[in-house]
PDB file of C-alpha atoms in Angstrom:
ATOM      1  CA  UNK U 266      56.075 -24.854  71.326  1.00  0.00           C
ATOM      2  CA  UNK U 267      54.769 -23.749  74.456  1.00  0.00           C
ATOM      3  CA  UNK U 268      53.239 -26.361  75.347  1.00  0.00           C
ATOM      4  CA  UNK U 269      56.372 -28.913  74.537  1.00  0.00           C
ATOM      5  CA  UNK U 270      58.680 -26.725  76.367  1.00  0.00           C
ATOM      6  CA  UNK U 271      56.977 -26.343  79.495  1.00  0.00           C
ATOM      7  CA  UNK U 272      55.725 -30.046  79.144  1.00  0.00           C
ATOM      8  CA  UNK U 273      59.237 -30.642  79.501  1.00  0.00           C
ATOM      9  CA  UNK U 274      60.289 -28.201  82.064  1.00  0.00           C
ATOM     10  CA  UNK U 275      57.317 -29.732  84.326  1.00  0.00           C
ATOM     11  CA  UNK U 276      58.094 -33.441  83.496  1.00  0.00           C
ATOM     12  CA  UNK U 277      61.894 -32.841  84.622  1.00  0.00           C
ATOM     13  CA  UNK U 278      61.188 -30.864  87.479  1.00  0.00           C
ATOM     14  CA  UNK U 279      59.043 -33.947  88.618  1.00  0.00           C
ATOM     15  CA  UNK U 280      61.634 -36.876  87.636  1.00  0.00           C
ATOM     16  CA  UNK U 281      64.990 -35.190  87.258  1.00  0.00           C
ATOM     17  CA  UNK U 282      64.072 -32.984  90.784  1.00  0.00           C
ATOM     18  CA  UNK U 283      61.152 -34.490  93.221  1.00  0.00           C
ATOM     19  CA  UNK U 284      62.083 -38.039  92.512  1.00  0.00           C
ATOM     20  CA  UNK U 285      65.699 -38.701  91.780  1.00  0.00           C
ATOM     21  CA  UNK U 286      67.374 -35.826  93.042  1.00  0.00           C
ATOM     22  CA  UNK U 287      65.000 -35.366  96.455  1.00  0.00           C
ATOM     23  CA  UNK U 288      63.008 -38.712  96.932  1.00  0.00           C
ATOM     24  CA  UNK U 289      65.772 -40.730  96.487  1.00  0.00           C
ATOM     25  CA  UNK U 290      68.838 -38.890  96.855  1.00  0.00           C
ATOM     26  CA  UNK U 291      70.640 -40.009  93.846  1.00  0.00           C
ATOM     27  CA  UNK U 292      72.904 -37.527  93.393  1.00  0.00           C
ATOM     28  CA  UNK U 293      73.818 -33.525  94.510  1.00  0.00           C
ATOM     29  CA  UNK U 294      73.063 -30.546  92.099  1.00  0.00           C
ATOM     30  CA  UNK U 295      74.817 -26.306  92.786  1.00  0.00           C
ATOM     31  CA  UNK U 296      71.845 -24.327  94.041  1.00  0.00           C
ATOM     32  CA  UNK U 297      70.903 -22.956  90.564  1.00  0.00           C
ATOM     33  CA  UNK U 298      70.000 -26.140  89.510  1.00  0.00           C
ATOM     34  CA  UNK U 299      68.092 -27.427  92.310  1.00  0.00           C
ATOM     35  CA  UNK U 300      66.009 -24.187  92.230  1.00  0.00           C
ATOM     36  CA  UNK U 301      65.024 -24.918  88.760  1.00  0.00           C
ATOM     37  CA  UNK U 302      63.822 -28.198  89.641  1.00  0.00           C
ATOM     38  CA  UNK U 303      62.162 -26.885  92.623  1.00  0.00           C
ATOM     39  CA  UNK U 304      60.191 -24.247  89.841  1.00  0.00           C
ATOM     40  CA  UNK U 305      59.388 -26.944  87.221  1.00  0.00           C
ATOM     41  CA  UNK U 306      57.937 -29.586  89.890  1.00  0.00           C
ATOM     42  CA  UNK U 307      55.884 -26.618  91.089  1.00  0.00           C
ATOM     43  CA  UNK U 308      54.113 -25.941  87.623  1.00  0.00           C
ATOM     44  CA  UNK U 309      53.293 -30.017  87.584  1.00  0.00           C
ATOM     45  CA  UNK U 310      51.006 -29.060  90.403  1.00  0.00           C
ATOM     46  CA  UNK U 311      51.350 -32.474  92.244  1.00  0.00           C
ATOM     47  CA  UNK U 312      52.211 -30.959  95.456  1.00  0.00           C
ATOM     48  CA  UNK U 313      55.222 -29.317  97.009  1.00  0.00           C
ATOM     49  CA  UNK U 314      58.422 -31.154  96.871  1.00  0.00           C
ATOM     50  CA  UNK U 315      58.536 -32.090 100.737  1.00  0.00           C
ATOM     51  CA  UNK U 316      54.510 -33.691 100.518  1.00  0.00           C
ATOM     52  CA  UNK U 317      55.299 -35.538  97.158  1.00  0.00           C
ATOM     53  CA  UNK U 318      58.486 -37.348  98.783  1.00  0.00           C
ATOM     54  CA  UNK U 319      56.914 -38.618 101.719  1.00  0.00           C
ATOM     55  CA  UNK U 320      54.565 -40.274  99.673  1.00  0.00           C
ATOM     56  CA  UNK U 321      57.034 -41.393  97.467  1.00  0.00           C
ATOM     57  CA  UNK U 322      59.500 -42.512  99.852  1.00  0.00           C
ATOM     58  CA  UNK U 323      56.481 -44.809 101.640  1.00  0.00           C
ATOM     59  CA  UNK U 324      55.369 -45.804  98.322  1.00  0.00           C
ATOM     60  CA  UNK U 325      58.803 -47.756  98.088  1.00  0.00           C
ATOM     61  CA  UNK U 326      58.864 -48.797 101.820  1.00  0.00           C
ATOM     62  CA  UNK U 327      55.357 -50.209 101.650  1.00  0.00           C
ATOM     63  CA  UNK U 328      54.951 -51.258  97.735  1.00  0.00           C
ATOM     64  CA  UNK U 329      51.918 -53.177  97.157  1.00  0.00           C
ATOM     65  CA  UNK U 330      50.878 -53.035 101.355  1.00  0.00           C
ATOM     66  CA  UNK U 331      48.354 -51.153 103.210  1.00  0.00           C
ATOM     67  CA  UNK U 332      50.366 -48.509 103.597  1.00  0.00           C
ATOM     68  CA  UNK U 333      51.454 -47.760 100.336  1.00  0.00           C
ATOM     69  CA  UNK U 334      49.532 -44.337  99.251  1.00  0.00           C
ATOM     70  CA  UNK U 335      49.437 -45.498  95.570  1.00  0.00           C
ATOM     71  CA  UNK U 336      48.887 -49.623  96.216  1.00  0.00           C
ATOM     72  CA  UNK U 337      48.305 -51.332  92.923  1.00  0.00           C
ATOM     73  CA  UNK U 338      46.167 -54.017  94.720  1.00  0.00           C
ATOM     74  CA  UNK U 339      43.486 -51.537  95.158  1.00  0.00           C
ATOM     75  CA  UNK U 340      42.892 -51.576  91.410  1.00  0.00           C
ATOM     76  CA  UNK U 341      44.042 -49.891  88.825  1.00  0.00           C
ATOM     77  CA  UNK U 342      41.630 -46.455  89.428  1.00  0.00           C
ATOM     78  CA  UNK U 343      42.890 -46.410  92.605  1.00  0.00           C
ATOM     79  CA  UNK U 344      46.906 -45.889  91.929  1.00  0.00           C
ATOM     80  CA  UNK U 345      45.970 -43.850  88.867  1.00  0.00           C
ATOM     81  CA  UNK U 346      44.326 -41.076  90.056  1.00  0.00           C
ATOM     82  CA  UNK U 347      41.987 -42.447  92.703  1.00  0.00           C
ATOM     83  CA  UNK U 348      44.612 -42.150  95.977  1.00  0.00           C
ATOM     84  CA  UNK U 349      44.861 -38.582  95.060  1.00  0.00           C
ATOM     85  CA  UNK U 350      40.955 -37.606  95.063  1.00  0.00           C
ATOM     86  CA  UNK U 351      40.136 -39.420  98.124  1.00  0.00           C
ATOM     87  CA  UNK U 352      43.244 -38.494  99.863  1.00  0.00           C
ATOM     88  CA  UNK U 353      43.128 -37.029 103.207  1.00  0.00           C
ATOM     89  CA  UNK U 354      43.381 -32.927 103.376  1.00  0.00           C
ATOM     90  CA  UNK U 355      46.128 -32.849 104.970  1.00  0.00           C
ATOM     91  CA  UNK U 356      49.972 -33.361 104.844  1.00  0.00           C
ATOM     92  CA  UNK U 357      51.483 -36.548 104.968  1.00  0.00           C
ATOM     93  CA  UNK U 358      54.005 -37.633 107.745  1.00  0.00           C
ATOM     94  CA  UNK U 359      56.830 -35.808 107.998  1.00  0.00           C
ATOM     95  CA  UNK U 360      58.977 -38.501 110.105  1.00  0.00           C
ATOM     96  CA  UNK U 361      60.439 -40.253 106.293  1.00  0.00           C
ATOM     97  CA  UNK U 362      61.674 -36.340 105.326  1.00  0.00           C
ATOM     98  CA  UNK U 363      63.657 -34.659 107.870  1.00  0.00           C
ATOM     99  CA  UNK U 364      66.724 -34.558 105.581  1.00  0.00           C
ATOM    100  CA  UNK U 365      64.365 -32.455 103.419  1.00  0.00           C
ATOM    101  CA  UNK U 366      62.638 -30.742 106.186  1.00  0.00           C
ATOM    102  CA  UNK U 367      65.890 -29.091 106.862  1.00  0.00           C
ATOM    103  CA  UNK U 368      66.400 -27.955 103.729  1.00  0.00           C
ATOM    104  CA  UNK U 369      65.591 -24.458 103.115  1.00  0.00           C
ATOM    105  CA  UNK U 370      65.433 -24.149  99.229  1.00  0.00           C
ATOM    106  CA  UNK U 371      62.879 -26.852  99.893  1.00  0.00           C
ATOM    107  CA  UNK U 372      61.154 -25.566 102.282  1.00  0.00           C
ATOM    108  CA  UNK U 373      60.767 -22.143 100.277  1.00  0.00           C
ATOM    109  CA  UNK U 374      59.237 -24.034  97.474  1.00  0.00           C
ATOM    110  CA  UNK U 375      57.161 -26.126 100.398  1.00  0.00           C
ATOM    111  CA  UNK U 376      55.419 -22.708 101.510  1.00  0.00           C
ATOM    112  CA  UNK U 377      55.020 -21.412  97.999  1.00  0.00           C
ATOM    113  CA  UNK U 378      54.940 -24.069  95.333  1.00  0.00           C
ATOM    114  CA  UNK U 379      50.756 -23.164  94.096  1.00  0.00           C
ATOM    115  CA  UNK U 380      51.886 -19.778  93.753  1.00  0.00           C
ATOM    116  CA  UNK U 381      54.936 -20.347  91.800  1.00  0.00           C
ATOM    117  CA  UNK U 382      52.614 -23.242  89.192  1.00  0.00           C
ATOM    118  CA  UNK U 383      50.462 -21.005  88.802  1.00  0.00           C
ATOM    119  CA  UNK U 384      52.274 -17.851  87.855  1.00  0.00           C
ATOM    120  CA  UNK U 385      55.231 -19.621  85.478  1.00  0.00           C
ATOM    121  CA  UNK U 386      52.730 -22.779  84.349  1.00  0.00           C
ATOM    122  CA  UNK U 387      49.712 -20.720  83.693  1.00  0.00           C
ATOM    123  CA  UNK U 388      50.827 -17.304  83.453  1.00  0.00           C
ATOM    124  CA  UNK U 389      53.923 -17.334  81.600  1.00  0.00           C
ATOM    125  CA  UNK U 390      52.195 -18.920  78.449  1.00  0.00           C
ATOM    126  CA  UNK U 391      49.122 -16.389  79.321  1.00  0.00           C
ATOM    127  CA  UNK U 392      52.005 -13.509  78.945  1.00  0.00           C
ATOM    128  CA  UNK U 393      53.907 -15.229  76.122  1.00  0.00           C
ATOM    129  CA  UNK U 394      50.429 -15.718  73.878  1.00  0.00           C
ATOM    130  CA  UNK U 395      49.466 -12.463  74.596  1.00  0.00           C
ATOM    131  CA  UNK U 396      52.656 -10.507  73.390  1.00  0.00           C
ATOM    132  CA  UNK U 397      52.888 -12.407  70.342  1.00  0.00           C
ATOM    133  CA  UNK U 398      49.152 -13.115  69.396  1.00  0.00           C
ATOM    134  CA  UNK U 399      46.787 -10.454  71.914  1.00  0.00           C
ATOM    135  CA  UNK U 400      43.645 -11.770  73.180  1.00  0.00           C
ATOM    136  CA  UNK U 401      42.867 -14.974  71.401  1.00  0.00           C
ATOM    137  CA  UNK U 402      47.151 -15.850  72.578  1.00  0.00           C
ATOM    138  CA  UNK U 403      46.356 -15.293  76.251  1.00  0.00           C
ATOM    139  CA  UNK U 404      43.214 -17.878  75.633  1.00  0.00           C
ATOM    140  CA  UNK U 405      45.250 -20.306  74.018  1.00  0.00           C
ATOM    141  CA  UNK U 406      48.579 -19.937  76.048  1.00  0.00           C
ATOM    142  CA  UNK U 407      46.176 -20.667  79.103  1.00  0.00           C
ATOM    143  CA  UNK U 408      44.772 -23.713  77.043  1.00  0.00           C
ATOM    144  CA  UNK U 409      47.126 -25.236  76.008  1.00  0.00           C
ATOM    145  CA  UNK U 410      50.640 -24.146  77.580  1.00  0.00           C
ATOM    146  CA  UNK U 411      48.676 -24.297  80.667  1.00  0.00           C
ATOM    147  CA  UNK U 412      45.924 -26.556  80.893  1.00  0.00           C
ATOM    148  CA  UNK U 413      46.477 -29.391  78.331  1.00  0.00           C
ATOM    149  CA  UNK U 414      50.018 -29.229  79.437  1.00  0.00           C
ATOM    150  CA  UNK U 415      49.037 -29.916  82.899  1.00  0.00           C
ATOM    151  CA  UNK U 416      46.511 -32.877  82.341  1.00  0.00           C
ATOM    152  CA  UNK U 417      49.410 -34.782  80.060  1.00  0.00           C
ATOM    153  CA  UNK U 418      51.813 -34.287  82.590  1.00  0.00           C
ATOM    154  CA  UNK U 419      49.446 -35.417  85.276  1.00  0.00           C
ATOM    155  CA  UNK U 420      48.517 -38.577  83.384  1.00  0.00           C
ATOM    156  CA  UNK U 421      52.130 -38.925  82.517  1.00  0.00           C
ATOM    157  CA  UNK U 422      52.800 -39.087  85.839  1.00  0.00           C
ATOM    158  CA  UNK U 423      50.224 -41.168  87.000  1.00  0.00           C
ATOM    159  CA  UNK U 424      50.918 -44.290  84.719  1.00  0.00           C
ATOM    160  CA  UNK U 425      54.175 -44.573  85.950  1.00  0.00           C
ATOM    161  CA  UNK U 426      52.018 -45.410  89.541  1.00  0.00           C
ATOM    162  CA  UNK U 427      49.186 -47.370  87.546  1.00  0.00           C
ATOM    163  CA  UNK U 428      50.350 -48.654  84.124  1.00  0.00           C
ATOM    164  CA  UNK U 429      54.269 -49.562  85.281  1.00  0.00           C
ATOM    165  CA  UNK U 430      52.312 -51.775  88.114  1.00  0.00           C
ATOM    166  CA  UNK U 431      50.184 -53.811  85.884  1.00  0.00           C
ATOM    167  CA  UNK U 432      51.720 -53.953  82.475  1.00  0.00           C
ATOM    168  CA  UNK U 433      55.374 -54.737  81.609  1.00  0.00           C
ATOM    169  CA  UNK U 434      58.296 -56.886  82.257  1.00  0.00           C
ATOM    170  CA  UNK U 435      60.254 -57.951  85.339  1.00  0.00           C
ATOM    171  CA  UNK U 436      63.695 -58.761  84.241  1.00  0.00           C
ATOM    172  CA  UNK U 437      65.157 -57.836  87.660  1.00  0.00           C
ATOM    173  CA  UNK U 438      62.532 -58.942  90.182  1.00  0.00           C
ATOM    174  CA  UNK U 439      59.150 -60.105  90.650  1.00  0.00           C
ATOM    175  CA  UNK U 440      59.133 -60.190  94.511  1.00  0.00           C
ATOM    176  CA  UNK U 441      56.449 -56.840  93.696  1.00  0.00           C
ATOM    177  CA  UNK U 442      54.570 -55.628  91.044  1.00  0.00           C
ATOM    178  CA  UNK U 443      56.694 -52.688  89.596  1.00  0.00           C
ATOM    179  CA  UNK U 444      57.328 -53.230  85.754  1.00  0.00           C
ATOM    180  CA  UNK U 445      59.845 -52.074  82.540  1.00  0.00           C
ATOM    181  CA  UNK U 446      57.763 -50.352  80.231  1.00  0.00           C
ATOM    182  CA  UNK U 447      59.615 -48.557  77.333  1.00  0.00           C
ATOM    183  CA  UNK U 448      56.535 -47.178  75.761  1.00  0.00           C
ATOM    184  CA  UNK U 449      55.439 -44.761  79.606  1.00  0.00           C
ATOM    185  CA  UNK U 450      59.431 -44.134  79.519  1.00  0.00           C
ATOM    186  CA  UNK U 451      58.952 -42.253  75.804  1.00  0.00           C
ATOM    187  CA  UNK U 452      56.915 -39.775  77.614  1.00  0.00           C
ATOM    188  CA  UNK U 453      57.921 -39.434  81.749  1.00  0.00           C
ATOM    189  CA  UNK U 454      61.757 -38.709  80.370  1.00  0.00           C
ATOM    190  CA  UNK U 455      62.343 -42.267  81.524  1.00  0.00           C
ATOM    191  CA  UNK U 456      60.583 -43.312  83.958  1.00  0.00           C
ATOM    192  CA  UNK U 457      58.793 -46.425  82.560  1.00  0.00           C
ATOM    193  CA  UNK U 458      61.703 -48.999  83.705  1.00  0.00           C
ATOM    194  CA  UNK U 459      60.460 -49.026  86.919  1.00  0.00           C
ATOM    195  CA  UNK U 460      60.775 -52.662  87.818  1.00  0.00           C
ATOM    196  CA  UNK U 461      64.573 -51.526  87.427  1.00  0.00           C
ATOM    197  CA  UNK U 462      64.088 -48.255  89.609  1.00  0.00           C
ATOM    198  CA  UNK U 463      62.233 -50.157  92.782  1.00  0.00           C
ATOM    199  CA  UNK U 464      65.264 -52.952  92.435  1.00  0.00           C
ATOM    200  CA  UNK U 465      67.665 -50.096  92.622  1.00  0.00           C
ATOM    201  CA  UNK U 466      66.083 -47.234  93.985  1.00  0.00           C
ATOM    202  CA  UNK U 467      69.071 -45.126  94.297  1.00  0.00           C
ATOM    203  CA  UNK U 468      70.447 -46.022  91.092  1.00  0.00           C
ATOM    204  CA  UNK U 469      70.566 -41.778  89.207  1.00  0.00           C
ATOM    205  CA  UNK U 470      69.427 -44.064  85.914  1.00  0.00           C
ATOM    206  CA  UNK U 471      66.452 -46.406  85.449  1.00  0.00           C
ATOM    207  CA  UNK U 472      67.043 -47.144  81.626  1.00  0.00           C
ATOM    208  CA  UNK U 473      70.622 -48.530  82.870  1.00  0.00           C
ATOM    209  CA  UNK U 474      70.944 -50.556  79.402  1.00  0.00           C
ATOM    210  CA  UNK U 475      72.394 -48.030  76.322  1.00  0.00           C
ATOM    211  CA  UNK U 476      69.695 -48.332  74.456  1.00  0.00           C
ATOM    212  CA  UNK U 477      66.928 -47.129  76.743  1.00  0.00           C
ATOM    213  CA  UNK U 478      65.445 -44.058  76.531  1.00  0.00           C
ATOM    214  CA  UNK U 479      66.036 -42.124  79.629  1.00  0.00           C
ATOM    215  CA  UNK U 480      66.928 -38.119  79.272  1.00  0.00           C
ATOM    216  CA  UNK U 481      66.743 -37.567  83.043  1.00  0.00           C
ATOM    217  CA  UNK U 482      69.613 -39.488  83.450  1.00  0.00           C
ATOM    218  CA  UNK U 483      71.547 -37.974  80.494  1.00  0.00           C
ATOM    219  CA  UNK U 484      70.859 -34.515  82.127  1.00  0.00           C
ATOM    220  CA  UNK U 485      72.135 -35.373  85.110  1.00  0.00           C
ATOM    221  CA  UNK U 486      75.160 -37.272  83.293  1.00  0.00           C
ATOM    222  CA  UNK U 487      75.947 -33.659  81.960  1.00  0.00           C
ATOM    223  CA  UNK U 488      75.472 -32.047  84.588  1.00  0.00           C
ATOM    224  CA  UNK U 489      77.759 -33.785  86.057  1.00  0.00           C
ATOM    225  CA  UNK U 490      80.519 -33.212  83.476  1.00  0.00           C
ATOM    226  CA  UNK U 491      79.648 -29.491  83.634  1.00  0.00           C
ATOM    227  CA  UNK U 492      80.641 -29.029  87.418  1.00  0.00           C
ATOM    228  CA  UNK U 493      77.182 -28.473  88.239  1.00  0.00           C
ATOM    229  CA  UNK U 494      76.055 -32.071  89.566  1.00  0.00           C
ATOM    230  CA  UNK U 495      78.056 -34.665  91.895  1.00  0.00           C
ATOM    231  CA  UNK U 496      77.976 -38.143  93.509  1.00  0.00           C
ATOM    232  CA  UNK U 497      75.560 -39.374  90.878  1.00  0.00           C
ATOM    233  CA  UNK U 498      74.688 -43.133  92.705  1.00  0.00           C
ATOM    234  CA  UNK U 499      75.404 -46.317  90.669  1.00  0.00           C
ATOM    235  CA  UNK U 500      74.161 -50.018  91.235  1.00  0.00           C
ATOM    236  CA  UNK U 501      77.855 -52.082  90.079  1.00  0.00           C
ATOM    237  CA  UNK U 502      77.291 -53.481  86.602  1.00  0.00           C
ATOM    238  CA  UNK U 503      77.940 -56.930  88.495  1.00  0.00           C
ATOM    239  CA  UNK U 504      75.102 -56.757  91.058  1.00  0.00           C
ATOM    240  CA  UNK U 505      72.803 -56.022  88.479  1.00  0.00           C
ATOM    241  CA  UNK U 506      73.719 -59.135  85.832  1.00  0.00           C
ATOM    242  CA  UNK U 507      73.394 -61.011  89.114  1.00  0.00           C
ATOM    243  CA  UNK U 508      69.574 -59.591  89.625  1.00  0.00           C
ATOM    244  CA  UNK U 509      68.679 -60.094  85.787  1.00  0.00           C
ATOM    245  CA  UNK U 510      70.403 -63.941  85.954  1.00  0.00           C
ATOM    246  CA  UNK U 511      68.763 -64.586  89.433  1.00  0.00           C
ATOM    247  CA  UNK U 512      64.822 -63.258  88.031  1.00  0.00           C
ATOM    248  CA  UNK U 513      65.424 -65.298  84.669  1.00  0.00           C
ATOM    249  CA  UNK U 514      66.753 -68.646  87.147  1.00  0.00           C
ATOM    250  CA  UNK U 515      63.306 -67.884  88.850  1.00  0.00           C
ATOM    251  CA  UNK U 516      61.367 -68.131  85.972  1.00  0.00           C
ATOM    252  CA  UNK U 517      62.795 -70.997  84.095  1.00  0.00           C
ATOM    253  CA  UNK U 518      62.185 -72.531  87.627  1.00  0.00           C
ATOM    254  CA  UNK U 519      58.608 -71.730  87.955  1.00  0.00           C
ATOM    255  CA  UNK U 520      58.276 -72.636  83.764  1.00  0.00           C
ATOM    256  CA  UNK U 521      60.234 -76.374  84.786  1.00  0.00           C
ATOM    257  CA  UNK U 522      57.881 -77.130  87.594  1.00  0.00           C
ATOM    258  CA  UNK U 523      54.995 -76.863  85.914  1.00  0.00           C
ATOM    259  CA  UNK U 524      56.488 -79.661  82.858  1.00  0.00           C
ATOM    260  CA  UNK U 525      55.862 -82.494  82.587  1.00  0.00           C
ATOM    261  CA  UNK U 526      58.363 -85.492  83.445  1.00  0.00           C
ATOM    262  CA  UNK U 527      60.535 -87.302  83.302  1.00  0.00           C
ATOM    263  CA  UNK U 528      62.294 -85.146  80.766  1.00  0.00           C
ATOM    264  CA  UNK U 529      61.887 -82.309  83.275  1.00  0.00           C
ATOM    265  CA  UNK U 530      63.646 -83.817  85.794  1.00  0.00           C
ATOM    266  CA  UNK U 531      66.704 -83.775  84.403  1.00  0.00           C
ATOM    267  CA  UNK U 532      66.546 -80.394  82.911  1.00  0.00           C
ATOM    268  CA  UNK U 533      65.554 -79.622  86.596  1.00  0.00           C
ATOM    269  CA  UNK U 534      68.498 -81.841  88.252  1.00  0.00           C
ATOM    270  CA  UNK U 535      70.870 -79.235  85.670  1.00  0.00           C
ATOM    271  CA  UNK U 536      69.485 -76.145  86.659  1.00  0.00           C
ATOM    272  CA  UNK U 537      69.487 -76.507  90.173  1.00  0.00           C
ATOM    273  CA  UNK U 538      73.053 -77.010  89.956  1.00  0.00           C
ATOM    274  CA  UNK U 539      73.582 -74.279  88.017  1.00  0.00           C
ATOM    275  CA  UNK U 540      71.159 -72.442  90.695  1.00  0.00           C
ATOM    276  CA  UNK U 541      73.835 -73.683  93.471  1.00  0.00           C
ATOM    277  CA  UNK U 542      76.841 -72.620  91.309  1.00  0.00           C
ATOM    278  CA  UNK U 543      75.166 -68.874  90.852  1.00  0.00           C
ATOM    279  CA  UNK U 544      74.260 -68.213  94.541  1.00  0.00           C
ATOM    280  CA  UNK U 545      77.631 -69.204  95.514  1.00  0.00           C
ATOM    281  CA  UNK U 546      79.048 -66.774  92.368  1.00  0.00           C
ATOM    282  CA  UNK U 547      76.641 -64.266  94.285  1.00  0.00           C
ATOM    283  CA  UNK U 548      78.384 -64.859  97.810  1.00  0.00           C
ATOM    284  CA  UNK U 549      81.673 -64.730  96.827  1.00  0.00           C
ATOM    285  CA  UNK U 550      80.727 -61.002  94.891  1.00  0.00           C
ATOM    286  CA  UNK U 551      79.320 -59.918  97.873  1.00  0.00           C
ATOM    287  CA  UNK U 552      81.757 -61.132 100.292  1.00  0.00           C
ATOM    288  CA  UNK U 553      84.484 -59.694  97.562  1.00  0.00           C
ATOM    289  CA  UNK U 554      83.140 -56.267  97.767  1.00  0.00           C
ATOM    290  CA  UNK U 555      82.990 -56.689 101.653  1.00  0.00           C
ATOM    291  CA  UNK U 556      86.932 -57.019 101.612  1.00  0.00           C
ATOM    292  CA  UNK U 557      87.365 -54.025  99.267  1.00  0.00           C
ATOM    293  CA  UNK U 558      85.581 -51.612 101.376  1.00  0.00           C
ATOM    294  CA  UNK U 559      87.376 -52.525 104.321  1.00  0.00           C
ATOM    295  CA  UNK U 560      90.706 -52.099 102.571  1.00  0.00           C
ATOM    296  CA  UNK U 561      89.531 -49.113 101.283  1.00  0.00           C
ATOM    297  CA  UNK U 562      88.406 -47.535 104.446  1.00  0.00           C
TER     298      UNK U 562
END
């Protein structure tokens, strides 16, 4: 039980706090709450909350470049676990953070976060197995609350860098190599869709179809309800059909080119009007939406 609950309480504080909440801003949490997320990132011991969105934030600027820390084109060792052994001792640029930078909760955490994952992610289960079961319980709270706990939630962590940028599907984009994979999603509280995520960054959901498994976003859906979240972002339903129609319209394409003729021209001669007829159903949305915010403002 220890080891599930802070398992869980280190998993969210990585995707409900470092990544949705600070790396991408995708929606505003009381102080209480953001403090908690602060605590739990800290006992995933992947650096503070300031380093770890940096290198987030260029992760998504740069994907697959040079200058992305985790780049899947260095091989697969490389964005697991690689980027983080080799990386250079010292912090990463500050110049993609200065919204964080002035945050002090975050900056509290920044100055103290191997402190804090040590005392609640090691010593808490050391305390905990001790009351209930002496000697042998501090051994085993330190085990397995702390250290098996950790190395899951590192790996956990880690495929969503390595696995979710080799295997999967693309059913929004293939411009990169971010992919959906509902089986990483079961255990990073939803992160697997991540070919969804890097299409919509901001988006406070990556499993945005009903049926995908994703309790960050259902926490933060409750929060919300609760008075204790705000502002959660959200891609229109509209824009994303058009994503999902344009990536399939890609793909057919790609699939026609290489048939053979002369049946393929045809089928070819009908898709790219239907091509035509959805980029200018794409316009008009866009141009639509244009009009709206201006009457709105």
């Amino acid at each position: 039980s220890l080891f599930v609950g802070l398992y869980i309480f280190s998993g969210m504080g990585i995707t409900f706090g470092y990544h949705r909440l600070l790396a991408h801003l995708s929606f505003k949490v009381r102080g209480p709450v953001k403090m908690a997320a602060l605590l739990g990132g800290a006992t995933a011991m992947q650096d503070s909350a300031l380093n770890w969105c940096s290198d987030h934030r260029r992760h998504h600027k740069h994907v697959d470049h040079e200058e992305d820390p985790y780049n899947i084109k260095k091989g697969f060792w490389h964005a697991h676990i690689g980027w983080i052994m080799f990386k250079p001792k010292t912090d990463p640029p500050m110049d993609n953070i200065k919204d964080l930078a002035n945050d002090p909760l975050v900056m509290w955490q920044h100055r103290w976060w191997i402190q804090l994952g040590v005392l609640i992610g090691f010593g808490f289960p050391m305390l905990v197995g001790g009351l209930s079961e002496g000697p042998i319980g501090v051994l085993a709270g330190f085990l397995i609350g702390g250290c098996a706990r950790l190395v899951a939630m590192h790996h956990g962590t880690f495929f969503i860098n390595s696995l979710c940028h080799y295997l999967g599907k693309q059913p929004y984009s293939s411009t990169h190599t971010a992919k959906d994979s509902w089986v990483t999603a079961i255990f990073t509280f939803g992160e697997g869709y991540h070919n969804f995520h890097h299409e919509f960054q901001h988006d406070y959901r990556n499993g945005v179809k009903p049926w995908q498994f994703d309790p960050t976003k259902w926490v933060a859906w409750t929060l919300s309800k609760m008075g204790l979240a705000s502002d959660l972002r959200r891609v229109p339903d509209e824009k994303i059909m058009l994503a999902e129609i344009s990536q399939k319209d890609k793909v057919l394409n790609d699939k026609l080119s290489q048939a053979p003729a002369p049946v393929c021209e045809k089928a070819q001669a009908l898709f790219a009007e239907a091509g035509e007829k959805l980029h200018s159903a794409s316009e008009a949305w866009e141009a639509a939406k244009s009009e709206y915010a201006k009457a709105a403002q």
